[in-house]
Each structure stands twice: as C-alpha cells, then as structure tokens.
C-alpha cells in the first residue's frame, strides 16, 4: 500500500478550526498516512534536514498542510522547504529524490472562497497564490497534484460544513 507523508505547518494548532480535524481524521488511518507536525517537532526552529529527507524518502506521496498566513505559508514551512529541498537531493544534476513523487497541498483560509477571485476583493485566486509552491515542486521534478482547500475558517463555519470538508479531504488524499 502506498503511504502519504503529511507535513503539517500550523503554528497555533490548538486554535485551529479545520486543520485539527483533518489531522484527527488522518490519524485514524496510520497504514495510509504519517502526520508530521513541524511546530511540534521543531519548536525552536532547528530542523534536522537529514531526518526530514529520510522521512520523505520513506513515503510515496507528500502533502503540505497549512493555514494561509498573510496569503502565504507559515514561516516554519518556508524554512523547512529552504533547508530540506537541497541541491543534490531535491534538484540539480543528482537531485532526484522528489522526481515523479506525487505532491499536493492542503490549505485552510480564514477568508471566504468568493473573495479569492480576480474580480473580487483580493484580486487573486488561491491557485495563483499557491503558484510559487507549485513551481517549486515542478522545478524538483515532482508530480504536483493540485490543492485542497477549506475556506471561511474565521466565519464560524457550521459543524456539518466542517465534517463534509473532512470527508472531501479524505477523498482528495485517496485520489493522489
């Protein structure tokens, strides 16, 4: 069975609306998913690059799960990418560890989905805002599989909407 590594980068997971539920659901299937919480493992920000690279290599797929912070990823995730995706490992003439590896994103946004449109308040879609990460994966030769999103986390979503999203997330993960 193929196994997916889920890198969770949420600096305030205890206050999370949806990321916490996504994690709880994924952890019910340890044979399919390894949940790796960066802020729990590296509270001091000192990343063990070799350990992280070995963790990626021991899984078939990679998903980065995080909340949008100022329309980007949280700082520890950016640091993780900068330090772990090294020349000779992730890219370069001998950097093949991400080649053809299925990679995806799971993003939660406090803002409502309709605000993420070219003609809307913030002028950009989530897909456009995630394009630097997509480009990073493509540069490393990974098989980028798109993103999954939850919108409106700061607008007190209904419990039924949260649970429906959790089920949709599992389907997304199963279809990587």
N, CA, C and O of each residue as an XYZ file, in Angstrom:
704
protein
N       0.834     -1.178      0.000
C       0.000      0.000      0.000
C       0.883      1.247      0.000
O       1.894      1.303      0.700
N       0.493      2.241     -0.788
C       1.220      3.495     -0.843
C       0.923      4.321      0.401
O      -0.205      4.341      0.893
N       1.949      5.002      0.903
C       1.779      5.781      2.127
C       2.122      7.247      1.866
O       3.062      7.569      1.140
N       1.336      8.114      2.478
C       1.473      9.552      2.288
C       2.013     10.213      3.546
O       1.522      9.975      4.649
N       3.031     11.049      3.362
C       3.563     11.867      4.441
C       2.857     13.214      4.391
O       2.877     13.897      3.367
N       2.235     13.591      5.503
C       1.542     14.875      5.594
C       2.352     15.778      6.518
O       2.416     15.558      7.728
N       2.962     16.783      5.933
C       3.729     17.769      6.689
C       2.753     18.856      7.126
O       2.226     19.597      6.296
N       2.518     18.946      8.426
C       1.589     19.943      8.962
C       2.398     21.113      9.516
O       3.278     20.938     10.358
N       2.079     22.304      9.026
C       2.764     23.509      9.500
C       1.710     24.506      9.977
O       1.313     25.412      9.245
N       1.276     24.321     11.199
C       0.273     25.210     11.797
C       0.808     25.698     13.135
O       0.911     24.908     14.074
N       1.153     26.981     13.248
C       1.752     27.484     14.483
C       0.806     27.551     15.676
O       1.263     27.665     16.814
N      -0.497     27.483     15.441
C      -1.482     27.558     16.528
C      -2.529     26.465     16.366
O      -3.725     26.747     16.293
N      -2.081     25.243     16.311
C      -2.980     24.130     16.025
C      -4.112     24.002     17.037
O      -5.218     23.593     16.683
N      -3.842     24.350     18.298
C      -4.882     24.216     19.322
C      -6.075     25.133     19.048
O      -7.176     24.856     19.524
N      -5.883     26.215     18.297
C      -6.990     27.117     17.961
C      -7.546     26.858     16.562
O      -8.429     27.580     16.100
N      -7.042     25.856     15.905
C      -7.441     25.555     14.534
C      -8.911     25.171     14.433
O      -9.462     24.510     15.313
N      -9.522     25.595     13.352
C     -10.903     25.221     13.069
C     -10.940     23.915     12.282
O     -11.673     22.995     12.646
N     -10.150     23.824     11.199
C     -10.229     22.652     10.323
C      -8.952     21.813     10.317
O      -9.044     20.589     10.222
N      -7.780     22.410     10.415
C      -6.542     21.619     10.370
C      -6.516     20.536     11.439
O      -6.077     19.414     11.190
N      -6.984     20.880     12.615
C      -7.026     19.908     13.715
C      -7.925     18.723     13.351
O      -7.587     17.572     13.630
N      -9.070     19.011     12.727
C      -9.980     17.931     12.321
C      -9.374     17.087     11.209
O      -9.521     15.865     11.209
N      -8.697     17.722     10.268
C      -8.031     16.963      9.209
C      -7.037     15.986      9.823
O      -6.986     14.818      9.437
N      -6.250     16.465     10.775
C      -5.246     15.617     11.426
C      -5.909     14.464     12.166
O      -5.491     13.314     12.030
N      -6.930     14.764     12.941
C      -7.631     13.709     13.693
C      -8.130     12.616     12.759
O      -8.039     11.431     13.079
N      -8.645     13.006     11.628
C      -9.171     12.028     10.676
C      -8.047     11.217     10.041
O      -8.149      9.995      9.936
N      -6.985     11.878      9.620
C      -5.857     11.170      9.007
C      -5.230     10.175      9.972
O      -4.815      9.090      9.564
N      -5.158     10.536     11.247
C      -4.531      9.663     12.241
C      -5.330      8.387     12.495
O      -4.827      7.465     13.137
N      -6.539      8.322     12.014
C      -7.318      7.084     12.118
C      -6.862      6.041     11.098
O      -7.295      4.890     11.148
N      -5.990      6.444     10.177
C      -5.510      5.543      9.129
C      -3.979      5.538      9.092
O      -3.386      5.976      8.106
N      -3.332      5.047     10.157
C      -1.861      5.088     10.209
C      -1.193      4.239      9.128
O      -0.021      4.447      8.814
N      -1.914      3.304      8.572
C      -1.348      2.496      7.497
C      -1.266      3.290      6.187
O      -0.538      2.901      5.274
N      -2.006      4.395      6.091
C      -2.032      5.209      4.876
C      -1.318      6.548      5.020
O      -0.768      7.074      4.053
N      -1.330      7.098      6.236
C      -0.830      8.461      6.433
C       0.099      8.568      7.630
O      -0.155      7.990      8.687
N       1.171      9.310      7.450
C       2.031      9.720      8.554
C       1.852     11.223      8.698
O       2.138     11.978      7.768
N       1.382     11.658      9.856
C       1.196     13.082     10.124
C       2.423     13.580     10.885
O       2.760     13.063     11.949
N       3.077     14.580     10.330
C       4.326     15.116     10.887
C       4.136     16.610     11.144
O       4.107     17.404     10.203
N       4.007     16.990     12.403
C       3.704     18.365     12.783
C       4.997     19.151     13.033
O       5.665     18.949     14.047
N       5.335     20.032     12.119
C       6.601     20.761     12.200
C       6.730     21.616     13.451
O       7.796     21.646     14.067
N       5.677     22.304     13.834
C       5.780     23.180     15.010
C       5.893     22.387     16.308
O       6.388     22.901     17.311
N       5.440     21.148     16.291
C       5.593     20.288     17.469
C       7.005     19.696     17.507
O       7.628     19.641     18.568
N       7.503     19.259     16.363
C       8.815     18.622     16.283
C       9.953     19.642     16.391
O      11.008     19.343     16.949
N       9.735     20.838     15.858
C      10.791     21.857     15.834
C      10.324     23.177     16.458
O      10.277     24.198     15.771
N       9.982     23.170     17.740
C       9.512     24.416     18.367
C      10.590     25.502     18.395
O      10.285     26.691     18.488
N      11.852     25.076     18.314
C      12.956     26.039     18.322
C      13.383     26.449     16.913
O      14.254     27.304     16.748
N      12.765     25.836     15.896
C      13.083     26.175     14.516
C      14.342     25.541     13.967
O      14.748     25.855     12.848
N      14.978     24.648     14.733
C      16.188     23.969     14.258
C      15.789     22.648     13.603
O      15.482     21.674     14.291
N      15.794     22.623     12.291
C      15.306     21.483     11.514
C      16.420     20.473     11.280
O      17.527     20.841     10.885
N      16.126     19.205     11.524
C      17.054     18.114     11.253
C      16.859     17.718      9.785
O      15.982     16.917      9.462
N      17.665     18.275      8.925
C      17.495     18.120      7.486
C      17.577     16.661      7.062
O      16.735     16.194      6.295
N      18.582     15.932      7.551
C      18.724     14.516      7.176
C      17.505     13.708      7.587
O      17.020     12.882      6.814
N      17.011     13.935      8.781
C      15.832     13.209      9.257
C      14.622     13.516      8.378
O      13.849     12.619      8.043
N      14.464     14.769      8.012
C      13.327     15.162      7.170
C      13.440     14.549      5.779
O      12.446     14.079      5.224
N      14.631     14.550      5.220
C      14.824     13.954      3.902
C      14.558     12.455      3.935
O      13.934     11.917      3.020
N      15.026     11.776      4.982
C      14.769     10.339      5.115
C      13.277     10.063      5.271
O      12.764      9.082      4.733
N      12.594     10.914      5.996
C      11.153     10.755      6.180
C      10.429     10.866      4.839
O       9.539     10.068      4.545
N      10.801     11.831      4.046
C      10.198     11.976      2.715
C      10.505     10.750      1.865
O       9.617     10.206      1.210
N      11.757     10.319      1.875
C      12.161      9.173      1.057
C      11.434      7.891      1.447
O      11.263      7.002      0.613
N      11.009      7.785      2.690
C      10.340      6.565      3.150
C       8.833      6.569      2.864
O       8.120      5.657      3.283
N       8.355      7.578      2.161
C       6.937      7.670      1.808
C       6.782      7.812      0.298
O       7.699      8.239     -0.404
N       5.609      7.446     -0.176
C       5.346      7.503     -1.615
C       4.874      8.878     -2.074
O       5.238      9.340     -3.156
N       4.061      9.528     -1.242
C       3.476     10.824     -1.582
C       3.799     11.828     -0.481
O       4.140     11.458      0.642
N       3.682     13.109     -0.832
C       3.946     14.187      0.111
C       2.837     15.227      0.010
O       2.514     15.694     -1.082
N       2.255     15.589      1.155
C       1.243     16.647      1.208
C       1.686     17.669      2.244
O       2.040     17.312      3.368
N       1.665     18.937      1.862
C       1.942     20.020      2.793
C       0.603     20.604      3.221
O      -0.170     21.079      2.388
N       0.334     20.567      4.509
C      -0.942     21.041      5.061
C      -0.676     22.249      5.954
O       0.135     22.180      6.878
N      -1.364     23.356      5.674
C      -1.099     24.577      6.438
C      -2.225     25.589      6.271
O      -2.994     25.525      5.311
N      -2.315     26.525      7.214
C      -3.249     27.638      7.054
C      -2.563     28.751      6.254
O      -1.352     28.945      6.353
N      -3.346     29.464      5.476
C      -2.812     30.659      4.824
C      -2.482     31.690      5.892
O      -3.336     32.049      6.703
N      -1.250     32.161      5.889
C      -0.821     33.239      6.787
C      -0.398     34.400      5.901
O       0.587     34.298      5.169
N      -1.117     35.471      5.961
C      -0.856     36.616      5.098
C      -0.713     36.164      3.645
O       0.195     36.586      2.930
N      -1.630     35.300      3.232
C      -1.735     34.833      1.852
C      -0.507     34.045      1.415
O      -0.126     34.063      0.245
N       0.094     33.365      2.355
C       1.285     32.565      2.094
C       1.333     31.428      3.117
O       0.368     31.193      3.844
N       2.447     30.741      3.161
C       2.608     29.660      4.139
C       3.191     30.207      5.439
O       3.831     31.258      5.434
N       2.978     29.508      6.548
C       3.609     29.912      7.810
C       5.138     29.878      7.677
O       5.669     29.126      6.860
N       5.840     30.681      8.469
C       7.295     30.806      8.307
C       8.078     29.509      8.466
O       9.072     29.317      7.765
N       7.671     28.613      9.358
C       8.433     27.376      9.540
C       8.337     26.479      8.310
O       9.278     25.742      8.014
N       7.228     26.526      7.595
C       7.117     25.727      6.374
C       8.067     26.264      5.307
O       8.725     25.485      4.618
N       8.144     27.559      5.167
C       9.085     28.149      4.203
C      10.516     27.780      4.579
O      11.316     27.426      3.712
N      10.837     27.860      5.850
C      12.175     27.474      6.317
C      12.427     26.004      6.019
O      13.510     25.641      5.559
N      11.438     25.157      6.275
C      11.553     23.716      6.032
C      11.860     23.459      4.557
O      12.752     22.676      4.232
N      11.125     24.117      3.673
C      11.371     23.948      2.240
C      12.782     24.401      1.872
O      13.494     23.707      1.145
N      13.178     25.560      2.375
C      14.505     26.095      2.058
C      15.623     25.169      2.525
O      16.634     25.023      1.838
N      15.453     24.552      3.673
C      16.516     23.726      4.247
C      16.475     22.267      3.790
O      17.526     21.642      3.648
N      15.295     21.722      3.561
C      15.162     20.294      3.242
C      15.307     20.026      1.747
O      15.905     19.021      1.364
N      14.782     20.886      0.908
C      14.857     20.701     -0.541
C      16.209     21.230     -1.036
O      16.287     22.293     -1.652
N      17.253     20.478     -0.757
C      18.610     20.924     -1.049
C      19.076     20.521     -2.451
O      18.557     19.590     -3.067
N      20.076     21.264     -2.921
C      20.748     20.935     -4.175
C      21.418     19.570     -4.003
O      22.052     19.305     -2.982
N      21.272     18.724     -4.997
C      21.858     17.390     -4.924
C      20.929     16.376     -4.290
O      21.162     15.172     -4.386
N      19.882     16.852     -3.645
C      18.866     15.948     -3.073
C      17.529     16.166     -3.786
O      16.952     15.224     -4.329
N      17.042     17.398     -3.784
C      15.744     17.688     -4.393
C      15.864     18.172     -5.834
O      14.942     17.989     -6.630
N      16.970     18.776     -6.166
C      17.151     19.318     -7.514
C      18.639     19.324     -7.852
O      19.486     19.015     -7.013
N      18.932     19.679     -9.088
C      20.313     19.647     -9.564
C      20.561     18.360    -10.325
O      19.674     17.513    -10.426
N      21.755     18.210    -10.857
C      22.053     17.060    -11.715
C      21.879     15.722    -11.002
O      21.560     14.722    -11.646
N      22.081     15.684     -9.696
C      21.911     14.435     -8.943
C      20.749     14.502     -7.957
O      20.531     13.560     -7.195
N      20.014     15.588     -7.964
C      18.904     15.761     -7.027
C      17.613     15.189     -7.563
O      16.849     15.874     -8.244
N      17.376     13.926     -7.251
C      16.231     13.225     -7.843
C      15.233     12.670     -6.827
O      14.360     11.886     -7.200
N      15.336     13.049     -5.579
C      14.512     12.419     -4.536
C      13.036     12.795     -4.614
O      12.195     12.118     -4.021
N      12.711     13.858     -5.333
C      11.306     14.236     -5.494
C      10.783     13.905     -6.890
O       9.610     14.126     -7.189
N      11.667     13.371     -7.745
C      11.277     13.044     -9.111
C      10.061     12.124     -9.130
O      10.072     11.048     -8.533
N       9.022     12.559     -9.817
C       7.785     11.793    -10.011
C       7.037     11.468     -8.715
O       6.059     10.722     -8.748
N       7.463     11.998     -7.605
C       6.746     11.791     -6.344
C       5.494     12.664     -6.381
O       5.569     13.852     -6.692
N       4.354     12.078     -6.065
C       3.106     12.847     -6.046
C       3.114     13.779     -4.843
O       3.341     13.361     -3.708
N       2.861     15.053     -5.125
C       2.895     16.092     -4.108
C       1.627     16.928     -4.232
O       1.166     17.216     -5.337
N       1.067     17.314     -3.087
C      -0.143     18.141     -3.089
C      -0.114     19.086     -1.898
O       0.749     18.996     -1.025
N      -1.078     19.990     -1.887
C      -1.215     20.959     -0.805
C      -2.608     20.858     -0.203
O      -3.577     20.554     -0.899
N      -2.697     21.113      1.088
C      -3.983     21.212      1.787
C      -3.933     22.516      2.572
O      -3.113     22.677      3.475
N      -4.811     23.437      2.221
C      -4.740     24.794      2.741
C      -6.059     25.195      3.386
O      -7.136     24.932      2.851
N      -5.954     25.831      4.536
C      -7.149     26.413      5.152
C      -7.029     27.928      5.063
O      -5.953     28.499      5.241
N      -8.153     28.557      4.785
C      -8.177     30.015      4.652
C      -9.275     30.585      5.535
O     -10.390     30.063      5.568
N      -8.963     31.633      6.233
C      -9.964     32.283      7.063
C     -11.011     33.005      6.237
O     -12.163     33.136      6.651
N     -10.607     33.463      5.086
C     -11.469     34.252      4.206
C     -12.366     33.331      3.382
O     -12.013     32.183      3.112
N     -13.510     33.838      2.991
C     -14.465     33.069      2.183
C     -13.950     32.878      0.754
O     -13.194     33.696      0.231
N     -14.380     31.783      0.148
C     -13.902     31.422     -1.188
C     -14.191     32.503     -2.224
O     -13.359     32.754     -3.097
N     -15.347     33.144     -2.144
C     -15.708     34.143     -3.159
C     -14.787     35.372     -3.144
O     -14.754     36.128     -4.115
N     -14.051     35.573     -2.065
C     -13.104     36.692     -2.018
C     -11.801     36.387     -2.752
O     -11.001     37.289     -3.002
N     -11.588     35.121     -3.095
C     -10.397     34.711     -3.836
C     -10.751     34.570     -5.316
O     -10.930     33.459     -5.816
N     -10.847     35.682     -5.997
C     -11.138     35.693     -7.428
C     -10.533     36.963     -8.013
O     -10.354     37.957     -7.308
N     -10.223     36.926     -9.291
C      -9.580     38.082     -9.921
C     -10.453     39.331     -9.853
O      -9.937     40.446     -9.779
N     -11.764     39.151     -9.877
C     -12.667     40.292     -9.841
C     -13.159     40.603     -8.427
O     -14.019     41.465     -8.241
N     -12.624     39.915     -7.452
C     -13.076     40.079     -6.062
C     -12.112     40.957     -5.261
O     -11.190     41.572     -5.796
N     -12.365     40.984     -3.993
C     -11.669     41.871     -3.065
C     -10.138     41.748     -3.101
O      -9.438     42.760     -3.057
N      -9.620     40.529     -3.182
C      -8.169     40.325     -3.100
C      -7.502     40.068     -4.450
O      -6.287     39.881     -4.508
N      -8.276     40.055     -5.534
C      -7.798     40.021     -6.926
C      -7.082     38.759     -7.386
O      -6.763     38.632     -8.568
N      -6.829     37.839     -6.493
C      -6.107     36.625     -6.881
C      -6.847     35.391     -6.387
O      -7.507     35.416     -5.349
N      -6.725     34.329     -7.142
C      -7.298     33.055     -6.713
C      -6.302     32.362     -5.782
O      -5.122     32.709     -5.752
N      -6.784     31.398     -5.038
C      -5.886     30.610     -4.192
C      -4.863     29.888     -5.068
O      -3.688     29.795     -4.713
N      -5.308     29.389     -6.192
C      -4.383     28.714     -7.108
C      -3.232     29.640     -7.506
O      -2.078     29.214     -7.548
N      -3.543     30.898     -7.797
C      -2.489     31.850     -8.148
C      -1.558     32.099     -6.964
O      -0.342     32.191     -7.133
N      -2.126     32.205     -5.779
C      -1.306     32.461     -4.593
C      -0.414     31.277     -4.240
O       0.642     31.449     -3.632
N      -0.838     30.079     -4.621
C      -0.052     28.877     -4.347
C       0.960     28.572     -5.452
O       1.736     27.624     -5.334
N       0.958     29.357     -6.508
C       1.823     29.050     -7.654
C       3.319     28.991     -7.314
O       4.025     28.204     -7.945
N       3.851     29.771     -6.359
C       5.273     29.584     -6.025
C       5.574     28.177     -5.490
O       6.628     27.615     -5.788
N       4.664     27.615     -4.711
C       4.881     26.247     -4.216
C       4.767     25.244     -5.359
O       5.578     24.324     -5.470
N       3.764     25.425     -6.203
C       3.617     24.543     -7.361
C       4.879     24.586     -8.219
O       5.375     23.546     -8.651
N       5.390     25.774     -8.464
C       6.593     25.931     -9.276
C       7.797     25.261     -8.617
O       8.627     24.664     -9.303
N       7.894     25.356     -7.306
C       8.969     24.682     -6.573
C       8.920     23.179     -6.820
O       9.942     22.557     -7.109
N       7.728     22.602     -6.706
C       7.588     21.157     -6.918
C       7.928     20.781     -8.355
O       8.610     19.784     -8.593
N       7.460     21.567     -9.302
C       7.752     21.283    -10.703
C       9.252     21.391    -10.978
O       9.805     20.581    -11.722
N       9.901     22.371    -10.391
C      11.344     22.550    -10.544
C      12.097     21.317    -10.044
O      13.132     20.944    -10.595
N      11.571     20.699     -9.005
C      12.200     19.499     -8.425
C      11.766     18.217     -9.130
O      12.187     17.128     -8.739
N      10.932     18.331    -10.163
C      10.504     17.157    -10.918
C       9.395     16.362    -10.276
O       9.110     15.245    -10.707
N       8.759     16.911     -9.251
C       7.661     16.205     -8.581
C       6.405     16.247     -9.450
O       6.280     17.072    -10.356
N       5.499     15.355     -9.154
C       4.213     15.272     -9.847
C       3.187     16.046     -9.014
O       2.515     15.469     -8.160
N       3.071     17.345     -9.266
C       2.165     18.192     -8.478
C       0.720     17.857     -8.809
O       0.314     17.897     -9.970
N      -0.061     17.524     -7.771
C      -1.428     17.040     -7.946
C      -2.502     18.056     -7.566
O      -3.670     17.687     -7.443
N      -2.145     19.311     -7.378
C      -3.091     20.377     -7.062
C      -3.229     20.581     -5.560
O      -2.377     20.156     -4.780
N      -4.320     21.239     -5.168
C      -4.509     21.574     -3.763
C      -5.942     21.289     -3.334
O      -6.863     21.202     -4.147
N      -6.087     21.149     -2.034
C      -7.396     21.012     -1.407
C      -7.523     22.187     -0.453
O      -6.546     22.574      0.187
N      -8.714     22.757     -0.353
C      -8.852     23.942      0.492
C     -10.128     23.921      1.325
O     -11.135     23.312      0.965
N     -10.036     24.606      2.440
C     -11.201     24.943      3.264
C     -11.204     26.455      3.379
O     -10.197     27.066      3.737
N     -12.342     27.047      3.073
C     -12.471     28.500      3.104
C     -13.401     28.939      4.231
O     -14.292     28.198      4.645
N     -13.178     30.150      4.715
C     -14.090     30.751      5.679
C     -13.908     30.313      7.111
O     -14.856     30.369      7.896
N     -12.720     29.881      7.473
C     -12.486     29.377      8.833
C     -12.747     30.439      9.896
O     -13.122     30.105     11.020
N     -12.557     31.702      9.561
C     -12.768     32.752     10.564
C     -14.216     33.249     10.603
O     -14.519     34.229     11.284
N     -15.100     32.579      9.880
C     -16.511     32.979      9.821
C     -17.428     31.966     10.499
O     -18.578     31.802     10.091
N     -16.936     31.296     11.514
C     -17.709     30.332     12.297
C     -18.501     29.352     11.420
O     -19.732     29.371     11.412
N     -17.785     28.504     10.689
C     -18.462     27.539      9.814
C     -19.298     26.544     10.618
O     -18.974     26.216     11.760
N     -20.361     26.080     10.007
C     -21.239     25.096     10.640
C     -20.502     23.774     10.800
O     -19.655     23.421      9.979
N     -20.828     23.053     11.852
C     -20.210     21.746     12.109
C     -20.409     20.811     10.922
O     -19.509     20.044     10.580
N     -21.569     20.868     10.298
C     -21.841     19.997      9.145
C     -20.927     20.346      7.966
O     -20.509     19.454      7.228
N     -20.614     21.627      7.783
C     -19.696     22.031      6.712
C     -18.279     21.536      6.994
O     -17.570     21.101      6.086
N     -17.879     21.608      8.256
C     -16.559     21.104      8.644
C     -16.454     19.613      8.375
O     -15.471     19.149      7.796
N     -17.466     18.861      8.793
C     -17.420     17.405      8.623
C     -17.472     17.004      7.155
O     -16.811     16.048      6.749
N     -18.252     17.728      6.355
C     -18.295     17.446      4.920
C     -16.925     17.702      4.300
O     -16.468     16.936      3.451
N     -16.276     18.777      4.727
C     -14.953     19.089      4.217
C     -13.944     18.012      4.601
O     -13.092     17.647      3.791
N     -14.029     17.500      5.827
C     -13.126     16.433      6.273
C     -13.284     15.207      5.374
O     -12.289     14.602      4.975
N     -14.515     14.838      5.054
C     -14.751     13.684      4.181
C     -14.213     13.954      2.774
O     -13.634     13.067      2.146
N     -14.405     15.174      2.287
C     -13.873     15.543      0.973
C     -12.344     15.510      0.967
O     -11.724     15.136     -0.029
N     -11.750     15.903      2.088
C     -10.287     15.867      2.214
C      -9.785     14.424      2.119
O      -8.805     14.153      1.426
N     -10.443     13.518      2.800
C     -10.036     12.108      2.724
C     -10.132     11.586      1.296
O      -9.251     10.853      0.845
N     -11.189     11.953      0.583
C     -11.326     11.535     -0.817
C     -10.189     12.122     -1.664
O      -9.607     11.433     -2.501
N      -9.885     13.391     -1.435
C      -8.776     14.034     -2.147
C      -7.482     13.258     -1.902
O      -6.741     12.957     -2.838
N      -7.222     12.942     -0.646
C      -5.997     12.218     -0.284
C      -5.965     10.830     -0.919
O      -4.917     10.378     -1.378
N      -7.098     10.166     -0.942
C      -7.159      8.822     -1.522
C      -6.934      8.836     -3.031
O      -6.545      7.823     -3.614
N      -7.178      9.975     -3.658
C      -7.051     10.071     -5.112
C      -5.733     10.677     -5.580
O      -5.585     11.027     -6.751
N      -4.782     10.799     -4.668
C      -3.478     11.304     -5.103
C      -2.900     10.313     -6.090
O      -1.800     10.520     -6.601
